């Protein structure tokens, strides 16, 4: 829902929306990438040992 709200703001207020979108992407992407890298290293470690 928050994602769609940001999209509507993008039409209304481009700059403010860009700030909000970048913050939203940071909050969503960093934990996902962190978990992906963590599991990837776990998988590699178990394969090598």
PDB file of N, CA and C in Angstrom:
ATOM      1  N   UNK A   1       0.845  -1.203   0.000  1.00  0.00           N
ATOM      2  CA  UNK A   1       0.000   0.000   0.000  1.00  0.00           C
ATOM      3  C   UNK A   1       0.879   1.251   0.000  1.00  0.00           C
ATOM      4  N   UNK A   2       1.876   1.255   0.876  1.00  0.00           N
ATOM      5  CA  UNK A   2       2.788   2.412   0.975  1.00  0.00           C
ATOM      6  C   UNK A   2       3.464   2.694  -0.355  1.00  0.00           C
ATOM      7  N   UNK A   3       3.764   1.624  -1.089  1.00  0.00           N
ATOM      8  CA  UNK A   3       4.437   1.750  -2.385  1.00  0.00           C
ATOM      9  C   UNK A   3       3.554   2.518  -3.369  1.00  0.00           C
ATOM     10  N   UNK A   4       2.251   2.176  -3.407  1.00  0.00           N
ATOM     11  CA  UNK A   4       1.326   2.852  -4.320  1.00  0.00           C
ATOM     12  C   UNK A   4       1.127   4.306  -3.921  1.00  0.00           C
ATOM     13  N   UNK A   5       1.097   4.572  -2.621  1.00  0.00           N
ATOM     14  CA  UNK A   5       0.966   5.951  -2.135  1.00  0.00           C
ATOM     15  C   UNK A   5       2.132   6.783  -2.642  1.00  0.00           C
ATOM     16  N   UNK A   6       3.330   6.218  -2.593  1.00  0.00           N
ATOM     17  CA  UNK A   6       4.509   6.933  -3.089  1.00  0.00           C
ATOM     18  C   UNK A   6       4.403   7.201  -4.580  1.00  0.00           C
ATOM     19  N   UNK A   7       3.811   6.268  -5.317  1.00  0.00           N
ATOM     20  CA  UNK A   7       3.657   6.458  -6.758  1.00  0.00           C
ATOM     21  C   UNK A   7       2.725   7.623  -7.054  1.00  0.00           C
ATOM     22  N   UNK A   8       1.653   7.754  -6.273  1.00  0.00           N
ATOM     23  CA  UNK A   8       0.733   8.878  -6.463  1.00  0.00           C
ATOM     24  C   UNK A   8       1.427  10.192  -6.127  1.00  0.00           C
ATOM     25  N   UNK A   9       2.242  10.177  -5.079  1.00  0.00           N
ATOM     26  CA  UNK A   9       2.993  11.383  -4.720  1.00  0.00           C
ATOM     27  C   UNK A   9       3.979  11.745  -5.824  1.00  0.00           C
ATOM     28  N   UNK A  10       4.472  10.738  -6.551  1.00  0.00           N
ATOM     29  CA  UNK A  10       5.419  10.985  -7.639  1.00  0.00           C
ATOM     30  C   UNK A  10       4.778  11.866  -8.709  1.00  0.00           C
ATOM     31  N   UNK A  11       3.480  11.689  -8.917  1.00  0.00           N
ATOM     32  CA  UNK A  11       2.765  12.497  -9.914  1.00  0.00           C
ATOM     33  C   UNK A  11       2.532  13.910  -9.366  1.00  0.00           C
ATOM     34  N   UNK A  12       2.234  13.995  -8.076  1.00  0.00           N
ATOM     35  CA  UNK A  12       1.908  15.286  -7.460  1.00  0.00           C
ATOM     36  C   UNK A  12       3.160  16.106  -7.156  1.00  0.00           C
ATOM     37  N   UNK A  13       4.072  15.515  -6.376  1.00  0.00           N
ATOM     38  CA  UNK A  13       5.259  16.256  -5.936  1.00  0.00           C
ATOM     39  C   UNK A  13       6.513  15.440  -6.257  1.00  0.00           C
ATOM     40  N   UNK A  14       7.110  15.629  -7.451  1.00  0.00           N
ATOM     41  CA  UNK A  14       8.221  14.782  -7.900  1.00  0.00           C
ATOM     42  C   UNK A  14       9.381  14.707  -6.913  1.00  0.00           C
ATOM     43  N   UNK A  15       9.864  15.844  -6.409  1.00  0.00           N
ATOM     44  CA  UNK A  15      11.066  15.816  -5.571  1.00  0.00           C
ATOM     45  C   UNK A  15      10.807  15.104  -4.251  1.00  0.00           C
ATOM     46  N   UNK A  16       9.726  15.470  -3.569  1.00  0.00           N
ATOM     47  CA  UNK A  16       9.391  14.844  -2.291  1.00  0.00           C
ATOM     48  C   UNK A  16       9.221  13.339  -2.477  1.00  0.00           C
ATOM     49  N   UNK A  17       8.571  12.969  -3.561  1.00  0.00           N
ATOM     50  CA  UNK A  17       8.320  11.558  -3.831  1.00  0.00           C
ATOM     51  C   UNK A  17       9.626  10.812  -4.082  1.00  0.00           C
ATOM     52  N   UNK A  18      10.561  11.464  -4.764  1.00  0.00           N
ATOM     53  CA  UNK A  18      11.857  10.827  -5.023  1.00  0.00           C
ATOM     54  C   UNK A  18      12.561  10.517  -3.706  1.00  0.00           C
ATOM     55  N   UNK A  19      12.503  11.461  -2.767  1.00  0.00           N
ATOM     56  CA  UNK A  19      13.099  11.256  -1.443  1.00  0.00           C
ATOM     57  C   UNK A  19      12.423  10.079  -0.744  1.00  0.00           C
ATOM     58  N   UNK A  20      11.095  10.070  -0.770  1.00  0.00           N
ATOM     59  CA  UNK A  20      10.341   9.014  -0.090  1.00  0.00           C
ATOM     60  C   UNK A  20      10.612   7.658  -0.737  1.00  0.00           C
ATOM     61  N   UNK A  21      10.664   7.641  -2.072  1.00  0.00           N
ATOM     62  CA  UNK A  21      10.886   6.384  -2.777  1.00  0.00           C
ATOM     63  C   UNK A  21      12.272   5.824  -2.469  1.00  0.00           C
ATOM     64  N   UNK A  22      13.288   6.690  -2.457  1.00  0.00           N
ATOM     65  CA  UNK A  22      14.650   6.229  -2.183  1.00  0.00           C
ATOM     66  C   UNK A  22      14.739   5.667  -0.767  1.00  0.00           C
ATOM     67  N   UNK A  23      14.058   6.328   0.197  1.00  0.00           N
ATOM     68  CA  UNK A  23      14.061   5.835   1.578  1.00  0.00           C
ATOM     69  C   UNK A  23      13.352   4.492   1.651  1.00  0.00           C
ATOM     70  N   UNK A  24      12.215   4.381   0.960  1.00  0.00           N
ATOM     71  CA  UNK A  24      11.453   3.129   0.970  1.00  0.00           C
ATOM     72  C   UNK A  24      12.284   2.008   0.362  1.00  0.00           C
ATOM     73  N   UNK A  25      12.946   2.288  -0.768  1.00  0.00           N
ATOM     74  CA  UNK A  25      13.772   1.277  -1.427  1.00  0.00           C
ATOM     75  C   UNK A  25      14.915   0.846  -0.519  1.00  0.00           C
ATOM     76  N   UNK A  26      15.535   1.808   0.175  1.00  0.00           N
ATOM     77  CA  UNK A  26      16.637   1.474   1.084  1.00  0.00           C
ATOM     78  C   UNK A  26      16.148   0.537   2.178  1.00  0.00           C
ATOM     79  N   UNK A  27      15.000   0.877   2.778  1.00  0.00           N
ATOM     80  CA  UNK A  27      14.448   0.074   3.876  1.00  0.00           C
ATOM     81  C   UNK A  27      14.098  -1.327   3.394  1.00  0.00           C
ATOM     82  N   UNK A  28      13.594  -1.431   2.163  1.00  0.00           N
ATOM     83  CA  UNK A  28      13.167  -2.737   1.654  1.00  0.00           C
ATOM     84  C   UNK A  28      14.342  -3.561   1.142  1.00  0.00           C
ATOM     85  N   UNK A  29      15.279  -2.918   0.452  1.00  0.00           N
ATOM     86  CA  UNK A  29      16.331  -3.652  -0.261  1.00  0.00           C
ATOM     87  C   UNK A  29      17.465  -4.102   0.665  1.00  0.00           C
ATOM     88  N   UNK A  30      17.900  -3.250   1.592  1.00  0.00           N
ATOM     89  CA  UNK A  30      19.070  -3.597   2.408  1.00  0.00           C
ATOM     90  C   UNK A  30      18.878  -4.878   3.224  1.00  0.00           C
ATOM     91  N   UNK A  31      17.746  -5.049   3.938  1.00  0.00           N
ATOM     92  CA  UNK A  31      17.562  -6.310   4.676  1.00  0.00           C
ATOM     93  C   UNK A  31      17.491  -7.514   3.739  1.00  0.00           C
ATOM     94  N   UNK A  32      16.858  -7.335   2.568  1.00  0.00           N
ATOM     95  CA  UNK A  32      16.720  -8.440   1.612  1.00  0.00           C
ATOM     96  C   UNK A  32      18.083  -8.872   1.090  1.00  0.00           C
ATOM     97  N   UNK A  33      18.907  -7.898   0.692  1.00  0.00           N
ATOM     98  CA  UNK A  33      20.253  -8.196   0.188  1.00  0.00           C
ATOM     99  C   UNK A  33      21.097  -8.830   1.294  1.00  0.00           C
ATOM    100  N   UNK A  34      20.975  -8.295   2.503  1.00  0.00           N
ATOM    101  CA  UNK A  34      21.726  -8.837   3.632  1.00  0.00           C
ATOM    102  C   UNK A  34      21.390 -10.299   3.885  1.00  0.00           C
ATOM    103  N   UNK A  35      20.089 -10.616   3.857  1.00  0.00           N
ATOM    104  CA  UNK A  35      19.666 -11.994   4.076  1.00  0.00           C
ATOM    105  C   UNK A  35      20.148 -12.893   2.939  1.00  0.00           C
ATOM    106  N   UNK A  36      20.056 -12.389   1.702  1.00  0.00           N
ATOM    107  CA  UNK A  36      20.485 -13.170   0.533  1.00  0.00           C
ATOM    108  C   UNK A  36      21.970 -13.508   0.629  1.00  0.00           C
ATOM    109  N   UNK A  37      22.792 -12.492   0.930  1.00  0.00           N
ATOM    110  CA  UNK A  37      24.240 -12.701   1.050  1.00  0.00           C
ATOM    111  C   UNK A  37      24.544 -13.660   2.201  1.00  0.00           C
ATOM    112  N   UNK A  38      23.825 -13.487   3.325  1.00  0.00           N
ATOM    113  CA  UNK A  38      24.042 -14.345   4.489  1.00  0.00           C
ATOM    114  C   UNK A  38      23.781 -15.811   4.138  1.00  0.00           C
ATOM    115  N   UNK A  39      22.631 -16.078   3.517  1.00  0.00           N
ATOM    116  CA  UNK A  39      22.282 -17.453   3.153  1.00  0.00           C
ATOM    117  C   UNK A  39      23.222 -18.004   2.084  1.00  0.00           C
ATOM    118  N   UNK A  40      23.660 -17.118   1.162  1.00  0.00           N
ATOM    119  CA  UNK A  40      24.569 -17.549   0.092  1.00  0.00           C
ATOM    120  C   UNK A  40      25.904 -18.002   0.689  1.00  0.00           C
ATOM    121  N   UNK A  41      26.415 -17.235   1.668  1.00  0.00           N
ATOM    122  CA  UNK A  41      27.670 -17.609   2.324  1.00  0.00           C
ATOM    123  C   UNK A  41      27.492 -18.879   3.153  1.00  0.00           C
ATOM    124  N   UNK A  42      26.320 -19.018   3.795  1.00  0.00           N
ATOM    125  CA  UNK A  42      26.039 -20.231   4.563  1.00  0.00           C
ATOM    126  C   UNK A  42      26.084 -21.441   3.633  1.00  0.00           C
ATOM    127  N   UNK A  43      25.479 -21.306   2.453  1.00  0.00           N
ATOM    128  CA  UNK A  43      25.424 -22.393   1.474  1.00  0.00           C
ATOM    129  C   UNK A  43      26.829 -22.738   0.991  1.00  0.00           C
ATOM    130  N   UNK A  44      27.614 -21.704   0.663  1.00  0.00           N
ATOM    131  CA  UNK A  44      28.987 -21.928   0.198  1.00  0.00           C
ATOM    132  C   UNK A  44      29.820 -22.603   1.292  1.00  0.00           C
ATOM    133  N   UNK A  45      29.661 -22.142   2.528  1.00  0.00           N
ATOM    134  CA  UNK A  45      30.431 -22.701   3.637  1.00  0.00           C
ATOM    135  C   UNK A  45      30.119 -24.174   3.846  1.00  0.00           C
ATOM    136  N   UNK A  46      28.848 -24.538   3.767  1.00  0.00           N
ATOM    137  CA  UNK A  46      28.464 -25.935   3.978  1.00  0.00           C
ATOM    138  C   UNK A  46      28.975 -26.797   2.829  1.00  0.00           C
ATOM    139  N   UNK A  47      29.030 -26.245   1.617  1.00  0.00           N
ATOM    140  CA  UNK A  47      29.511 -27.010   0.460  1.00  0.00           C
ATOM    141  C   UNK A  47      31.012 -27.262   0.559  1.00  0.00           C
ATOM    142  N   UNK A  48      31.771 -26.275   1.030  1.00  0.00           N
ATOM    143  CA  UNK A  48      33.226 -26.406   1.093  1.00  0.00           C
ATOM    144  C   UNK A  48      33.666 -27.303   2.243  1.00  0.00           C
ATOM    145  N   UNK A  49      32.918 -27.301   3.344  1.00  0.00           N
ATOM    146  CA  UNK A  49      33.275 -28.115   4.499  1.00  0.00           C
ATOM    147  C   UNK A  49      32.541 -29.457   4.441  1.00  0.00           C
TER     148      UNK A  49
END
